[in-house]
Amino acid sequence: GIQVEQSPPDLILQEGANSTLRCNFSDSVNNLQWFHQNPWGQLINLFYIPSGTKQNGRLSATTVATERYSLLYISSSQTTDSGVYFCAVARSRGSQGNLIFGKGTKLSVKP
Amino acid sequence: EADIYQTPRYLVIGTGKKITLECSQTMGHDKMYWYQQDPGMELHLIHYSYGVNSTEKGDLSSESTVSRIRTEHFPLTLESARPSHTSQYLCASSEPPRLAGAYNEQFFGPGTRLTVL
């Protein structure tokens, strides 16, 4: 099956710092989503981005489908950004649109 | 407001009990999913459904069962809970693709954290 690798696994930032999270995948995809899981376990949709670039406030994401990676940028980080960030993909062929998740990047933002 | 609801949010029960985790959505979506997540780990798909009377097994084998009698409702049942079933269970839904090979965004409910003693 498709492999989804996220890096780094853990990240500690000082409030106000910028960061880049990476997601590599091993096959062609027709869906890629970034999620933030808050301390209560809820998955918050950040981006639906099978290709191209999107921005939402302090967050932006870029997916280069031909090179099989996606990047999530967090600027001017805040303590509320803490949590786990997941990348999830659906393979273009034979996946029925079902998502495969990476292991996540655990982000801690210190005040 | 369109949303996905899961009840209960937290459940602590004894071994051998039968439980049903509820999931309902007012998004108008046809496709629904159940994922299982152990603490600190990634999510794994255990069941999905394309619509009424459709149920499919996901990538991770599970002793749970699901049913889809109404479009908006997708409950998950464990006939006899065991400590190995302790986990978080998340329900999701998405619109069917308008084009062949295109997949739409999935939206998740708040999850049910299950502990079996």
PDB file of C-alpha atoms in Angstrom, chain A residues 2 24 30 44 59 68-69 73 75 80 84 96:
ATOM      1  CA  ILE A   2       0.917   3.661  -0.101  1.00  0.00           C
ATOM      2  CA  ASN A  24       6.090  12.505   1.705  1.00  0.00           C
ATOM      3  CA  ASN A  30      -6.131  12.282  -5.699  1.00  0.00           C
ATOM      4  CA  ILE A  44      -9.766  19.856  12.674  1.00  0.00           C
ATOM      5  CA  LEU A  59      -1.223  28.690   7.849  1.00  0.00           C
ATOM      6  CA  ARG A  68       5.005  13.323  -4.045  1.00  0.00           C
ATOM      7  CA  TYR A  69       5.273  15.705  -1.139  1.00  0.00           C
ATOM      8  CA  TYR A  73       3.757  26.234   6.920  1.00  0.00           C
ATOM      9  CA  SER A  75       3.906  31.368  10.760  1.00  0.00           C
ATOM     10  CA  THR A  80      -2.998  27.232  20.623  1.00  0.00           C
ATOM     11  CA  VAL A  84      -0.553  16.794  16.483  1.00  0.00           C
ATOM     12  CA  GLN A  96     -12.014   4.163  -3.146  1.00  0.00           C
TER      13      GLN A  96
END
